[in-house]
Amino acid sequence: MDYLPIFVELKGRLVLLVGGGEVAARKATLLLRAGALLRVIAPELRSELQQRYQAGELEWYKGEFQPEYLDGIFLVIAATDDRILNHQVFSEADKRGILVNVVDDQAHCSFIFPSIIDRSPVLVAISSAGKAPVLARLIREKLEALLPSSLGMMANIAGKWRERVKQRLTSMRQRRSFWEQAFNGRFAMLVTNGQIQQAEKQLEQQLEQSDSQGELALVGAGPGDPGLLTLKGLQVIQQADVVLYDHLVSSDVLDLVRRDADKICVGKRAGNHSVSQEETNRLIVKFARRGEKVVRLKGGDPFIFGRGGEELQVAASAGIPFQVVPGITAAIGATAYAGIPLTHREHSQSITFITGHCREKGNELDWPALARGYQTLVIYMGTVKAALISHQLILHGRAEDTPVAVIGCGTRLEQQVLTGTLLELEQLAQQAPSPALLVVGEVAQLHHQIAWFGQQSIAKISRPAVVDFA
Ligand SMILES: C[S@@+](CC[C@H](N)C(=O)[O-])C[C@H]1O[C@@H](n2cnc3c(N)ncnc32)[C@H](O)[C@@H]1O
């Protein structure tokens, strides 16, 4: 961190502003808004500062800066167009340990002014540590649009109710959950509409009804790129008390979880279940019964080869309220990032998602149907059984030279797309990083025309692989 963001109380404190021009006037406005006792040193004052002086809003020492003027000063701003004078102000103040800012001269600042979004008492400060002010401004514009002007009013009402809520709800988690519900729900809507009395009634009601019932949210984290998490998913993981996540959830997505939520890995990998499904189910029930907001965060979509249904059945029979936030499944995300459209008017009229993690003989799948042409097959967890899958498809009529792709770490920076033919599927699968998805069908070859994401290494096997199905 280049700077520590802090909010400084200026009310009743002496602030020295050296300079009487336009830039100084802008800083004066900000400092006076924060309640500073402002002392300006300048031979002349521009009209705006002049008006403020005449209105008694600031003190004016007419003349040049003298180091003695720093006595008793809390903070200094040098805003003259004389570089040497600005530097002198900096070194005198710095020597005395007084915080100083030379406007537009970062090397001579012991603090800098951030971009501000003012919804007082809510303040958002943004800084790029002077490295990309335009970026900071763009972020501010985006946030300005997101943050309703009623935010300040909402915070004021919350301040008024805070003590009462504290008395009624004794645990911190209950209180947090109460306020989250208020700020995300009807209370917020009423304040935004200017219906302040009704908004307070709503808080009253919510407080009466509040209890400590826990809940479960099944959230799809998407295939890896955190940008593919849904807005709702983000909102829910930001409110979680406990997050039970599996191995497939990328660390970038985990970074978005509320900082002080308990994060527990209940990861599963093929053949390596670090926490059994029964244990995961038990944890869900245990935490929810304690009144916690439990998020079960799963890679991709929770209902696609994710055992999401089983976990909801457990919650339903334990009487725990639940919701599901869908995610982008690997088949959709990874193929999109690999430049492989799942359907195409010339090549594929249907898509089938199957799991390769099938039971021993593998004959419970309808191979004749899966081997038909003009369709795309996407195989999850297919790496280990790639030889069997390729063999069965060829045996049931799919051409040996049908294009295939194996996408490893889809949508992540490490994504790799390996392409070849159905006969080569096993070899490709062995080379791909994990997790990997197998795609069978003519659309796979479109990767070579429309791949767009990242540095993709494309391995084309030149010799047909020798596959032993014995
Ligand atoms: C247990 S399934 C979970 C699927 C997940 N629920 C979904 O909707 O994507 C795990 C399999 O999904 C596939 N997978 C998940 N994330 C992937 C990614 N980023 N790239 C490629 N395949 C992925 C792999 O085939 C992996 O073995």
Short mmCIF file of N, CA and C and ligand atoms in Angstrom, two decimals, residues 222-224 248 298-306 327-331 334 379-383 407-412 434-438, ligand 1:
data_model
loop_
_atom_site.label_atom_id
_atom_site.label_comp_id
_atom_site.label_asym_id
_atom_site.label_seq_id
_atom_site.Cartn_x
_atom_site.Cartn_y
_atom_site.Cartn_z
N GLY A 222 -19.01 -19.77 -11.13
CA GLY A 222 -18.51 -19.69 -12.50
C GLY A 222 -17.22 -20.49 -12.64
N PRO A 223 -16.68 -20.53 -13.86
CA PRO A 223 -15.54 -21.41 -14.10
C PRO A 223 -14.19 -20.88 -13.65
N GLY A 224 -14.08 -19.64 -13.24
CA GLY A 224 -12.76 -19.18 -12.76
C GLY A 224 -12.58 -17.68 -12.85
N LEU A 248 -12.86 -26.18 -6.98
CA LEU A 248 -12.97 -25.55 -8.30
C LEU A 248 -13.16 -24.04 -8.22
N LYS A 298 -19.91 -23.00 -5.21
CA LYS A 298 -19.49 -24.12 -6.07
C LYS A 298 -18.97 -23.61 -7.40
N GLY A 299 -18.00 -24.32 -7.95
CA GLY A 299 -17.49 -23.95 -9.26
C GLY A 299 -18.61 -24.07 -10.30
N GLY A 300 -18.59 -23.20 -11.30
CA GLY A 300 -19.57 -23.27 -12.38
C GLY A 300 -20.97 -23.00 -11.87
N ASP A 301 -21.89 -23.92 -12.23
CA ASP A 301 -23.27 -23.80 -11.78
C ASP A 301 -23.56 -24.91 -10.77
N PRO A 302 -24.27 -24.58 -9.68
CA PRO A 302 -24.46 -25.60 -8.64
C PRO A 302 -25.31 -26.79 -9.08
N PHE A 303 -26.15 -26.58 -10.10
CA PHE A 303 -27.05 -27.67 -10.50
C PHE A 303 -26.48 -28.50 -11.66
N ILE A 304 -25.28 -28.15 -12.12
CA ILE A 304 -24.72 -28.95 -13.21
C ILE A 304 -23.54 -29.73 -12.67
N PHE A 305 -23.72 -31.02 -12.54
CA PHE A 305 -22.71 -31.92 -11.97
C PHE A 305 -22.10 -31.32 -10.71
N GLY A 306 -22.95 -30.73 -9.88
CA GLY A 306 -22.42 -30.07 -8.69
C GLY A 306 -23.05 -30.53 -7.39
N GLY A 327 -24.81 -20.12 -11.68
CA GLY A 327 -23.51 -19.62 -12.14
C GLY A 327 -23.30 -20.02 -13.59
N ILE A 328 -22.26 -19.50 -14.17
CA ILE A 328 -21.94 -19.88 -15.55
C ILE A 328 -21.21 -21.21 -15.49
N THR A 329 -21.81 -22.21 -16.09
CA THR A 329 -21.21 -23.54 -16.04
C THR A 329 -19.97 -23.60 -16.94
N ALA A 330 -19.06 -24.52 -16.60
CA ALA A 330 -17.80 -24.62 -17.34
C ALA A 330 -18.04 -24.78 -18.84
N ALA A 331 -19.06 -25.53 -19.21
CA ALA A 331 -19.30 -25.77 -20.64
C ALA A 331 -19.59 -24.46 -21.38
N ALA A 334 -16.02 -21.96 -20.49
CA ALA A 334 -14.73 -22.37 -21.07
C ALA A 334 -14.79 -22.39 -22.60
N ILE A 379 -17.99 -32.91 -22.27
CA ILE A 379 -17.80 -33.93 -21.23
C ILE A 379 -17.07 -33.32 -20.04
N TYR A 380 -17.77 -33.31 -18.91
CA TYR A 380 -17.18 -32.87 -17.65
C TYR A 380 -16.48 -34.07 -17.03
N MET A 381 -15.44 -33.79 -16.26
CA MET A 381 -14.71 -34.84 -15.52
C MET A 381 -14.37 -36.01 -16.44
N GLY A 382 -13.94 -35.68 -17.65
CA GLY A 382 -13.76 -36.74 -18.66
C GLY A 382 -12.30 -37.15 -18.85
N THR A 383 -11.38 -36.49 -18.18
CA THR A 383 -9.96 -36.75 -18.45
C THR A 383 -9.59 -38.22 -18.25
N ILE A 407 -10.22 -28.31 -23.11
CA ILE A 407 -9.95 -26.97 -22.56
C ILE A 407 -9.57 -27.13 -21.09
N GLY A 408 -8.34 -26.78 -20.79
CA GLY A 408 -7.87 -26.86 -19.40
C GLY A 408 -7.89 -25.48 -18.78
N CYS A 409 -8.33 -25.42 -17.52
CA CYS A 409 -8.38 -24.15 -16.77
C CYS A 409 -9.12 -23.07 -17.55
N GLY A 410 -10.25 -23.45 -18.12
CA GLY A 410 -11.03 -22.51 -18.93
C GLY A 410 -11.34 -21.22 -18.21
N THR A 411 -11.23 -20.12 -18.93
CA THR A 411 -11.53 -18.73 -18.51
C THR A 411 -10.49 -18.16 -17.54
N ARG A 412 -9.51 -18.99 -17.13
CA ARG A 412 -8.46 -18.48 -16.23
C ARG A 412 -7.26 -18.07 -17.07
N SER A 434 -5.49 -29.27 -15.33
CA SER A 434 -6.76 -29.56 -14.68
C SER A 434 -7.32 -28.29 -14.01
N PRO A 435 -8.62 -28.09 -13.98
CA PRO A 435 -9.70 -28.95 -14.48
C PRO A 435 -9.83 -28.81 -15.99
N ALA A 436 -10.28 -29.90 -16.61
CA ALA A 436 -10.39 -29.85 -18.07
C ALA A 436 -11.74 -30.37 -18.54
N LEU A 437 -12.12 -29.84 -19.66
CA LEU A 437 -13.42 -30.15 -20.26
C LEU A 437 -13.15 -30.70 -21.66
N LEU A 438 -13.85 -31.76 -22.05
CA LEU A 438 -13.64 -32.31 -23.39
C LEU A 438 -14.81 -31.86 -24.28
C1 LIG B 1 -17.68 -31.64 -10.40
S1 LIG B 1 -17.74 -30.92 -11.98
C2 LIG B 1 -18.42 -29.39 -11.55
C3 LIG B 1 -19.02 -28.66 -12.68
C4 LIG B 1 -19.53 -27.30 -12.30
N1 LIG B 1 -20.66 -27.42 -11.41
C5 LIG B 1 -19.93 -26.47 -13.51
O1 LIG B 1 -21.09 -26.12 -13.68
O2 LIG B 1 -19.02 -26.14 -14.27
C6 LIG B 1 -16.05 -30.59 -12.27
C7 LIG B 1 -15.66 -30.59 -13.72
O3 LIG B 1 -16.08 -29.39 -14.36
C8 LIG B 1 -15.16 -29.06 -15.39
N2 LIG B 1 -14.61 -27.73 -15.12
C9 LIG B 1 -14.90 -26.95 -14.10
N3 LIG B 1 -14.26 -25.76 -14.19
C10 LIG B 1 -13.55 -25.82 -15.33
C11 LIG B 1 -12.69 -24.91 -15.98
N4 LIG B 1 -12.42 -23.71 -15.48
N5 LIG B 1 -12.14 -25.30 -17.14
C12 LIG B 1 -12.40 -26.51 -17.66
N6 LIG B 1 -13.21 -27.40 -17.08
C13 LIG B 1 -13.78 -27.06 -15.92
C14 LIG B 1 -14.07 -30.13 -15.37
O4 LIG B 1 -14.44 -31.12 -16.29
C15 LIG B 1 -14.16 -30.63 -13.96
O5 LIG B 1 -13.66 -31.93 -13.86
#
